[in-house]
XYZ file of C-alpha atoms in Angstrom:
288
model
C -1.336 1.243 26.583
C -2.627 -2.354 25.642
C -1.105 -4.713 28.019
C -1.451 -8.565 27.218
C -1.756 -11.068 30.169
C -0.534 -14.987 29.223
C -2.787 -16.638 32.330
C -2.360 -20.494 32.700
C -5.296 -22.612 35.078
C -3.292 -24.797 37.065
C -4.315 -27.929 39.869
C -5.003 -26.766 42.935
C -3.221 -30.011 44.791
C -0.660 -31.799 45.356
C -1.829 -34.691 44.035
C -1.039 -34.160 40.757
C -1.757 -37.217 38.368
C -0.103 -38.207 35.075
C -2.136 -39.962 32.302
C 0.525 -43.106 31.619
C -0.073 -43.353 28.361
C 0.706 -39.673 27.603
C 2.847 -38.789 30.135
C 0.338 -35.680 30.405
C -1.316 -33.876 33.374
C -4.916 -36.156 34.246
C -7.231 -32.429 34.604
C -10.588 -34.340 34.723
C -12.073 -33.863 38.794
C -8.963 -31.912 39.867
C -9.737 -28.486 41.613
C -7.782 -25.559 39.730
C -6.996 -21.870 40.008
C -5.141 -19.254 38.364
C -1.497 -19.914 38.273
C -0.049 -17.784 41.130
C 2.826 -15.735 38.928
C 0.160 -15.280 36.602
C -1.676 -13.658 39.089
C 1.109 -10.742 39.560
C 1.441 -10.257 35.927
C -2.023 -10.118 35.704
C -1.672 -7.304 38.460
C 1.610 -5.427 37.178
C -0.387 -5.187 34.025
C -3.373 -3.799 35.951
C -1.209 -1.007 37.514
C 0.481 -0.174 34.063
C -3.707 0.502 32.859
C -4.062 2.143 36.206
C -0.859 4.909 35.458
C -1.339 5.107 31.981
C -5.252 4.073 31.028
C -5.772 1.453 28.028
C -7.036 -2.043 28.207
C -5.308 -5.309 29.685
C -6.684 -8.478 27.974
C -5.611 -11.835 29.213
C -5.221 -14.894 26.847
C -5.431 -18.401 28.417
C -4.803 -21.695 26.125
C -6.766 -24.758 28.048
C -9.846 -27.032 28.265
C -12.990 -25.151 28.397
C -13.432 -24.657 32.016
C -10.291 -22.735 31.523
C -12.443 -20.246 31.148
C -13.137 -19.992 34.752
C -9.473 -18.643 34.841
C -10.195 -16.125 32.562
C -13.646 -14.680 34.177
C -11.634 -14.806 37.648
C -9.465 -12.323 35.854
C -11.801 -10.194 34.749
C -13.118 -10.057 38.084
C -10.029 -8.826 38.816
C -10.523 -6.139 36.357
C -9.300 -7.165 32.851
C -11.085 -5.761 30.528
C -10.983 -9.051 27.547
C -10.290 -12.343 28.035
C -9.532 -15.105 25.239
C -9.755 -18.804 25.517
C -7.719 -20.518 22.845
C -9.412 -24.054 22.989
C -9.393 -27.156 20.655
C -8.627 -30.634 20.860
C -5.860 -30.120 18.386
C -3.835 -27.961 21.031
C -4.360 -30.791 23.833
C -0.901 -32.249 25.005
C 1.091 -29.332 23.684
C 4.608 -29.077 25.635
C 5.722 -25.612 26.098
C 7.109 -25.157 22.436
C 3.828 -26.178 21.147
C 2.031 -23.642 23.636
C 4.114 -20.620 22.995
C 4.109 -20.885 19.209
C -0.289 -21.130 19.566
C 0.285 -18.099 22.227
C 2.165 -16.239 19.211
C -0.272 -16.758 16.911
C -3.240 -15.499 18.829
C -1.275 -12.602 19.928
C -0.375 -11.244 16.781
C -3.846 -11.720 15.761
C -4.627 -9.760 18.485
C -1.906 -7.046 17.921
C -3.460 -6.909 14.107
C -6.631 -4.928 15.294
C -5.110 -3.170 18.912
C -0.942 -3.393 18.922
C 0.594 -4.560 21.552
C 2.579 -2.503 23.976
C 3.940 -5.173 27.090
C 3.118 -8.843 27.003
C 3.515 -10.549 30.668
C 3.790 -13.939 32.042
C 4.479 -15.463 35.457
C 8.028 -16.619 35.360
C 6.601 -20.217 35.363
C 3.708 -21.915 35.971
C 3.708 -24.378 39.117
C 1.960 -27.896 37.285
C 5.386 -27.561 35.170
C 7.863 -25.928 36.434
C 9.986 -24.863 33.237
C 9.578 -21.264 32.674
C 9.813 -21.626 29.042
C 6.733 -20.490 27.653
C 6.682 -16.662 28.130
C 10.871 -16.502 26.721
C 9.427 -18.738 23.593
C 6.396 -16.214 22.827
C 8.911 -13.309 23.138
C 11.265 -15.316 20.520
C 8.783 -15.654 18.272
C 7.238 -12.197 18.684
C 10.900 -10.547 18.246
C 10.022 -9.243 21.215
C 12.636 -7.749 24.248
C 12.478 -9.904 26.946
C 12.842 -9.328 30.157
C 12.378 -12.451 32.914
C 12.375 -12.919 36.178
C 11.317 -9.209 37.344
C 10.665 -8.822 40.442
C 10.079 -4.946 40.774
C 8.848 -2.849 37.689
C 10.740 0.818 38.080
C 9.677 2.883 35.685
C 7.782 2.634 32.165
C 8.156 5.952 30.298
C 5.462 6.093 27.355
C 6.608 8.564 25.504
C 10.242 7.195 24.831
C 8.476 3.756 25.036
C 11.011 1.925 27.727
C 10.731 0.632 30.733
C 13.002 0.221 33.157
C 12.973 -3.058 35.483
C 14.717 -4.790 38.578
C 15.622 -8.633 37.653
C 15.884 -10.979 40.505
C 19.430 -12.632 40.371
C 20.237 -16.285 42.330
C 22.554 -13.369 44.660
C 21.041 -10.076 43.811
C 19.289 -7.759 41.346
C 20.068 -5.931 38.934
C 18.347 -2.854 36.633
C 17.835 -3.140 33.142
C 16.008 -0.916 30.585
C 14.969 -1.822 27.434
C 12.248 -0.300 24.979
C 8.351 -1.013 24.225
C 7.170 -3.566 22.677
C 8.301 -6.118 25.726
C 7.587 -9.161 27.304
C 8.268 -9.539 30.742
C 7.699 -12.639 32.636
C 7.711 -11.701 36.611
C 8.131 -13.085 40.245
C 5.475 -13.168 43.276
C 8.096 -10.473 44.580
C 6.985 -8.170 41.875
C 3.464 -6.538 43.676
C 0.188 -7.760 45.865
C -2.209 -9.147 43.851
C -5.634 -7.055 44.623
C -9.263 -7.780 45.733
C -11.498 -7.297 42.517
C -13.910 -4.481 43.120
C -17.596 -4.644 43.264
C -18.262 -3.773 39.752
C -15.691 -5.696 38.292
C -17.507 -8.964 40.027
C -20.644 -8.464 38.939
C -19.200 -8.051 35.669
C -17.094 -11.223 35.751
C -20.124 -13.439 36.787
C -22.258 -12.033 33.512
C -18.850 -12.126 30.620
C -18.015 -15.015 29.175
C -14.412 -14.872 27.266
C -14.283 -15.011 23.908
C -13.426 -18.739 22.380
C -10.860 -18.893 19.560
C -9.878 -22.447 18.284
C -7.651 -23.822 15.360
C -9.988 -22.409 12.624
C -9.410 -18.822 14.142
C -5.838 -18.767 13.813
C -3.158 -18.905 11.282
C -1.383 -22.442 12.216
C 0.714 -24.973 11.207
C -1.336 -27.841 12.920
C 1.779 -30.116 12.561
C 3.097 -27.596 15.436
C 0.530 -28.226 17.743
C -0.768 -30.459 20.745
C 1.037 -34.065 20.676
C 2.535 -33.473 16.951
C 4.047 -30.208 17.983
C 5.770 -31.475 21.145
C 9.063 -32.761 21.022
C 8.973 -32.996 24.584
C 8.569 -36.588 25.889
C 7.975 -37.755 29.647
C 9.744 -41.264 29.522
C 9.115 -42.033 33.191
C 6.861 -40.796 35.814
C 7.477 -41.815 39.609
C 7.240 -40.473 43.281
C 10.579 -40.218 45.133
C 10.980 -42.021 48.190
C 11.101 -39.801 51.260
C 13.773 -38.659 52.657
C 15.508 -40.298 55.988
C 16.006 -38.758 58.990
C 19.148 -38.437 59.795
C 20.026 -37.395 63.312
C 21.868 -34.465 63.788
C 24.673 -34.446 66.695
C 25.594 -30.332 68.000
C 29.217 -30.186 69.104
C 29.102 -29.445 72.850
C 29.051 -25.605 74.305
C 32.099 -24.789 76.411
C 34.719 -26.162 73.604
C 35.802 -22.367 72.558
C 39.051 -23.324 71.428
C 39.175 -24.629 67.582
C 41.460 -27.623 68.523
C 38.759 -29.024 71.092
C 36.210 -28.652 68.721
C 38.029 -30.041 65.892
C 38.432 -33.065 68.018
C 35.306 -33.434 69.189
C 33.923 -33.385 65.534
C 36.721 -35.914 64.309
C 35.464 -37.846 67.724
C 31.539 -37.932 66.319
C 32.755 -38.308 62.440
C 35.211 -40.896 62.619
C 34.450 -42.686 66.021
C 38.359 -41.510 66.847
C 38.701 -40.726 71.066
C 40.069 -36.731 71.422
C 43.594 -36.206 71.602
C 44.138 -35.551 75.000
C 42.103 -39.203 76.191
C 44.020 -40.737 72.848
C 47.942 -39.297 74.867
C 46.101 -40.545 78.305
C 45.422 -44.239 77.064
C 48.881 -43.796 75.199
C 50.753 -43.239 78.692
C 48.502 -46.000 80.462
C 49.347 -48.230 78.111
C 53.116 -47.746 78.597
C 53.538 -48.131 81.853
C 51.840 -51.084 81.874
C 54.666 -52.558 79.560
C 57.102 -51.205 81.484
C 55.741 -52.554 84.801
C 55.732 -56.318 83.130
Protein backbone atom coordinates (compact mmCIF):
# COMPACT_ATOMS: atom_id res chain seq x y z
CA UNK A 1 0.00 0.00 0.00
CA UNK A 2 1.80 3.36 -0.99
CA UNK A 3 -0.17 6.11 0.45
CA UNK A 4 0.71 9.78 -0.73
CA UNK A 5 0.32 12.70 1.80
CA UNK A 6 -0.24 16.46 -0.01
CA UNK A 7 1.11 18.50 3.38
CA UNK A 8 0.91 22.38 3.06
CA UNK A 9 3.16 24.74 5.91
CA UNK A 10 0.84 27.28 6.86
CA UNK A 11 1.22 30.77 9.38
CA UNK A 12 0.87 30.08 12.64
CA UNK A 13 -1.12 33.64 13.39
CA UNK A 14 -3.58 35.58 12.88
CA UNK A 15 -1.84 38.19 11.60
CA UNK A 16 -1.65 37.18 8.34
CA UNK A 17 -0.01 39.79 5.89
CA UNK A 18 -0.52 40.31 2.14
CA UNK A 19 2.39 41.54 -0.08
CA UNK A 20 0.32 44.63 -1.98
CA UNK A 21 1.88 44.34 -4.90
CA UNK A 22 1.07 40.62 -5.34
CA UNK A 23 -1.80 40.22 -3.49
CA UNK A 24 0.26 37.10 -2.04
CA UNK A 25 0.79 35.73 1.52
CA UNK A 26 4.14 37.99 3.13
CA UNK A 27 5.93 34.29 4.69
CA UNK A 28 9.25 36.08 5.57
CA UNK A 29 9.40 36.19 9.93
CA UNK A 30 5.97 34.54 10.25
CA UNK A 31 5.90 31.41 12.61
CA UNK A 32 4.37 28.29 10.64
CA UNK A 33 3.24 24.72 11.17
CA UNK A 34 1.76 21.95 9.42
CA UNK A 35 -1.63 22.71 8.12
CA UNK A 36 -4.03 21.11 10.66
CA UNK A 37 -6.27 18.84 7.99
CA UNK A 38 -3.08 17.93 6.68
CA UNK A 39 -2.21 16.66 9.81
CA UNK A 40 -5.23 13.95 9.80
CA UNK A 41 -4.50 12.91 6.35
CA UNK A 42 -1.15 12.62 7.22
CA UNK A 43 -2.54 10.29 10.10
CA UNK A 44 -5.43 8.35 8.14
CA UNK A 45 -2.61 7.55 5.82
CA UNK A 46 -0.45 6.37 8.75
CA UNK A 47 -3.21 3.94 9.94
CA UNK A 48 -3.85 2.63 6.28
CA UNK A 49 0.44 1.63 6.53
CA UNK A 50 -0.36 0.53 10.02
CA UNK A 51 -3.40 -2.21 8.71
CA UNK A 52 -1.92 -2.97 5.62
CA UNK A 53 2.17 -2.23 5.78
CA UNK A 54 3.77 -0.13 2.75
CA UNK A 55 5.20 3.30 2.83
CA UNK A 56 3.38 6.82 3.23
CA UNK A 57 5.46 9.63 1.61
CA UNK A 58 4.34 13.17 1.98
CA UNK A 59 4.92 15.83 -0.79
CA UNK A 60 4.94 19.53 0.26
CA UNK A 61 5.29 22.45 -2.55
CA UNK A 62 6.83 25.70 -0.56
CA UNK A 63 9.88 27.88 0.28
CA UNK A 64 12.68 25.93 1.63
CA UNK A 65 11.98 26.00 5.24
CA UNK A 66 8.98 24.13 4.08
CA UNK A 67 10.94 21.54 4.73
CA UNK A 68 10.50 21.83 8.38
CA UNK A 69 6.88 20.64 7.52
CA UNK A 70 8.04 17.77 5.95
CA UNK A 71 10.72 16.48 8.73
CA UNK A 72 7.78 17.22 11.36
CA UNK A 73 6.06 14.56 9.35
CA UNK A 74 8.44 12.21 9.32
CA UNK A 75 8.68 12.55 12.88
CA UNK A 76 5.43 11.55 12.79
CA UNK A 77 6.41 8.50 11.00
CA UNK A 78 6.38 9.01 7.18
CA UNK A 79 8.66 7.19 5.74
CA UNK A 80 9.72 9.98 2.45
CA UNK A 81 9.18 13.33 2.24
CA UNK A 82 9.52 15.64 -1.01
CA UNK A 83 9.95 19.33 -1.19
CA UNK A 84 8.95 20.67 -4.57
CA UNK A 85 10.80 24.13 -4.41
CA UNK A 86 11.73 26.82 -7.04
CA UNK A 87 11.22 30.31 -7.57
CA UNK A 88 9.29 29.51 -10.67
CA UNK A 89 6.40 27.87 -8.51
CA UNK A 90 6.29 31.08 -6.10
CA UNK A 91 2.77 32.83 -6.26
CA UNK A 92 1.03 29.81 -7.72
CA UNK A 93 -2.91 29.98 -6.93
CA UNK A 94 -4.39 26.68 -6.35
CA UNK A 95 -4.65 25.70 -10.16
CA UNK A 96 -1.07 26.39 -10.51
CA UNK A 97 -0.31 24.22 -7.26
CA UNK A 98 -2.34 21.21 -8.09
CA UNK A 99 -1.18 20.87 -11.69
CA UNK A 100 2.91 21.02 -10.03
CA UNK A 101 1.33 18.47 -7.28
CA UNK A 102 0.29 16.22 -10.44
CA UNK A 103 3.34 16.29 -11.93
CA UNK A 104 5.48 15.24 -9.04
CA UNK A 105 3.05 12.62 -8.20
CA UNK A 106 3.03 10.82 -11.26
CA UNK A 107 6.67 11.01 -11.21
CA UNK A 108 6.44 9.48 -8.14
CA UNK A 109 3.80 6.80 -9.13
CA UNK A 110 6.41 6.02 -12.22
CA UNK A 111 8.91 4.14 -9.85
CA UNK A 112 6.24 3.02 -6.67
CA UNK A 113 2.29 3.39 -7.98
CA UNK A 114 0.14 5.01 -6.14
CA UNK A 115 -2.64 3.43 -4.18
CA UNK A 116 -4.65 6.60 -2.04
CA UNK A 117 -3.54 10.18 -2.37
CA UNK A 118 -4.88 12.45 0.72
CA UNK A 119 -5.28 16.02 1.46
CA UNK A 120 -6.83 18.08 4.25
CA UNK A 121 -10.08 19.33 2.90
CA UNK A 122 -8.43 22.83 2.85
CA UNK A 123 -5.73 24.51 4.07
CA UNK A 124 -6.47 27.43 6.69
CA UNK A 125 -3.97 30.55 5.02
CA UNK A 126 -6.63 30.01 2.02
CA UNK A 127 -9.49 28.68 2.67
CA UNK A 128 -10.64 27.20 -0.84
CA UNK A 129 -10.38 23.55 -0.75
CA UNK A 130 -9.48 23.35 -4.29
CA UNK A 131 -6.23 21.90 -4.49
CA UNK A 132 -6.64 18.19 -3.49
CA UNK A 133 -10.21 17.96 -6.09
CA UNK A 134 -7.72 19.63 -8.90
CA UNK A 135 -4.82 16.91 -8.34
CA UNK A 136 -7.54 14.18 -8.41
CA UNK A 137 -8.83 15.83 -11.88
CA UNK A 138 -5.77 15.73 -13.28
CA UNK A 139 -4.70 12.33 -11.94
CA UNK A 140 -8.19 10.76 -13.25
CA UNK A 141 -8.35 9.90 -10.00
CA UNK A 142 -11.86 9.00 -7.74
CA UNK A 143 -12.34 11.54 -5.46
CA UNK A 144 -13.69 11.49 -2.46
CA UNK A 145 -13.82 14.99 -0.16
CA UNK A 146 -14.76 15.96 2.85
CA UNK A 147 -14.40 12.44 4.79
CA UNK A 148 -14.74 12.53 7.96
CA UNK A 149 -14.59 8.73 8.99
CA UNK A 150 -12.67 6.13 6.75
CA UNK A 151 -14.88 2.64 7.05
CA UNK A 152 -13.32 0.19 5.41
CA UNK A 153 -10.45 -0.18 2.64
CA UNK A 154 -10.52 -3.74 1.23
CA UNK A 155 -7.09 -4.43 -0.69
CA UNK A 156 -7.82 -7.12 -2.44
CA UNK A 157 -10.97 -5.75 -4.39
CA UNK A 158 -9.07 -2.38 -4.13
CA UNK A 159 -12.14 -0.06 -2.63
CA UNK A 160 -12.66 1.67 0.11
CA UNK A 161 -15.52 2.54 1.63
CA UNK A 162 -15.92 6.14 3.38
CA UNK A 163 -18.36 8.39 5.52
CA UNK A 164 -18.63 12.07 3.83
CA UNK A 165 -19.54 14.85 6.11
CA UNK A 166 -22.74 16.58 4.67
CA UNK A 167 -23.80 20.52 5.75
CA UNK A 168 -26.94 18.09 7.64
CA UNK A 169 -25.51 14.65 7.76
CA UNK A 170 -23.29 11.92 6.30
CA UNK A 171 -23.46 9.76 4.05
CA UNK A 172 -21.39 6.30 2.84
CA UNK A 173 -19.83 6.02 -0.33
CA UNK A 174 -17.51 3.36 -1.87
CA UNK A 175 -15.51 3.73 -4.64
CA UNK A 176 -12.31 1.74 -5.90
CA UNK A 177 -8.32 2.19 -5.51
CA UNK A 178 -6.53 4.43 -6.96
CA UNK A 179 -8.31 7.47 -4.79
CA UNK A 180 -7.86 10.69 -3.51
CA UNK A 181 -9.50 11.63 -0.54
CA UNK A 182 -9.28 14.97 0.99
CA UNK A 183 -10.55 14.66 4.86
CA UNK A 184 -11.93 16.61 7.96
CA UNK A 185 -10.30 17.08 11.62
CA UNK A 186 -13.40 14.71 12.41
CA UNK A 187 -11.72 11.98 10.53
CA UNK A 188 -9.04 10.53 13.53
CA UNK A 189 -6.48 11.96 16.43
CA UNK A 190 -3.49 12.93 15.08
CA UNK A 191 -0.63 10.87 17.15
CA UNK A 192 2.54 11.63 19.21
CA UNK A 193 5.59 10.57 16.94
CA UNK A 194 7.48 7.81 18.64
CA UNK A 195 10.95 7.86 19.89
CA UNK A 196 12.56 6.43 16.91
CA UNK A 197 10.71 8.19 14.48
CA UNK A 198 12.18 11.62 16.22
CA UNK A 199 15.45 10.85 16.23
CA UNK A 200 15.02 9.98 12.76
CA UNK A 201 13.25 13.19 11.75
CA UNK A 202 16.00 15.44 13.35
CA UNK A 203 18.90 13.46 11.12
CA UNK A 204 16.53 13.22 7.33
CA UNK A 205 16.40 15.87 5.32
CA UNK A 206 13.53 15.56 2.43
CA UNK A 207 14.43 15.17 -0.79
CA UNK A 208 14.37 18.64 -3.01
CA UNK A 209 12.79 18.44 -6.47
CA UNK A 210 12.52 21.79 -8.47
CA UNK A 211 11.39 22.76 -12.10
CA UNK A 212 14.31 20.86 -13.76
CA UNK A 213 13.02 17.57 -12.01
CA UNK A 214 9.72 17.59 -13.41
CA UNK A 215 7.94 17.42 -16.64
CA UNK A 216 6.26 21.12 -16.79
CA UNK A 217 4.77 23.54 -18.74
CA UNK A 218 6.44 26.56 -16.89
CA UNK A 219 3.77 28.86 -18.51
CA UNK A 220 1.45 26.87 -15.86
CA UNK A 221 3.25 27.77 -12.98
CA UNK A 222 3.77 30.40 -10.07
CA UNK A 223 2.37 34.01 -11.19
CA UNK A 224 2.01 32.89 -15.07
CA UNK A 225 0.00 29.88 -14.11
CA UNK A 226 -2.48 31.69 -11.84
CA UNK A 227 -5.47 33.05 -13.15
CA UNK A 228 -6.43 33.84 -9.80
CA UNK A 229 -6.15 37.58 -8.95
CA UNK A 230 -6.61 39.30 -5.39
CA UNK A 231 -7.97 42.80 -6.54
CA UNK A 232 -8.41 44.11 -3.00
CA UNK A 233 -7.15 43.23 0.34
CA UNK A 234 -8.79 44.85 3.58
CA UNK A 235 -9.77 44.09 7.29
CA UNK A 236 -13.52 44.25 8.05
CA UNK A 237 -14.67 46.52 10.55
CA UNK A 238 -15.88 44.81 13.71
CA UNK A 239 -18.93 44.00 14.36
CA UNK A 240 -21.44 46.20 16.74
CA UNK A 241 -22.94 45.17 19.62
CA UNK A 242 -26.19 45.08 19.46
CA UNK A 243 -28.16 44.64 22.64
CA UNK A 244 -30.29 41.88 22.93
CA UNK A 245 -33.83 42.42 24.81
CA UNK A 246 -35.43 38.59 26.32
CA UNK A 247 -39.22 38.75 26.27
CA UNK A 248 -40.29 38.60 29.93
CA UNK A 249 -40.98 35.04 31.85
CA UNK A 250 -44.58 34.67 33.01
CA UNK A 251 -46.12 35.67 29.37
CA UNK A 252 -47.14 31.80 28.58
CA UNK A 253 -49.82 32.68 26.38
CA UNK A 254 -48.68 33.37 22.54
CA UNK A 255 -50.89 36.55 22.31
CA UNK A 256 -48.98 38.25 25.36
CA UNK A 257 -45.87 37.42 23.97
CA UNK A 258 -46.65 38.41 20.55
CA UNK A 259 -47.42 41.74 22.01
CA UNK A 260 -44.77 42.18 24.02
CA UNK A 261 -42.36 41.51 21.01
CA UNK A 262 -44.45 43.91 18.65
CA UNK A 263 -44.12 46.31 21.98
CA UNK A 264 -39.96 46.04 21.86
CA UNK A 265 -39.93 45.84 17.78
CA UNK A 266 -42.11 48.51 16.83
CA UNK A 267 -42.26 50.79 20.02
CA UNK A 268 -46.32 49.89 19.76
CA UNK A 269 -47.97 49.79 23.73
CA UNK A 270 -49.70 45.95 24.20
CA UNK A 271 -53.14 45.58 23.36
CA UNK A 272 -54.73 45.49 26.48
CA UNK A 273 -52.86 49.21 27.72
CA UNK A 274 -53.56 50.26 23.77
CA UNK A 275 -58.01 49.30 24.67
CA UNK A 276 -57.18 51.00 28.30
CA UNK A 277 -55.87 54.43 26.82
CA UNK A 278 -58.63 53.82 24.07
CA UNK A 279 -61.50 53.89 26.85
CA UNK A 280 -59.67 56.81 28.83
CA UNK A 281 -59.59 58.67 26.05
CA UNK A 282 -63.36 58.40 25.41
CA UNK A 283 -64.70 59.31 28.30
CA UNK A 284 -62.85 62.16 28.43
CA UNK A 285 -64.73 63.36 25.18
CA UNK A 286 -67.73 62.41 26.42
CA UNK A 287 -67.32 64.21 29.78
CA UNK A 288 -66.50 67.66 27.69
Amino acid sequence: MHAVVCLKQVPDTTEVKIDPSTGTLVRAGVPSIVNPYDAHALEAALRLKDQFGGKVTVVSMGPPQASQALKKAVSLGADEAILLTDRVFAGSDTLATSYILTQALLKLAEKDPIDVVFCGKMAIDGDTGQVGPGIATRLDYEQLTYVSDIGKLDAEKREITVWRALGDGKEQVKTRLPALLTVTDEVNDVRYGSFPDQVRAARYEPITWTKDDLHLDLARCGLKGSPTTVSKVFTPQARVKRQTDLIPDGLEKPGEAAEAMAAKLFGLPPVKKGIAEGRALAKEVAGR
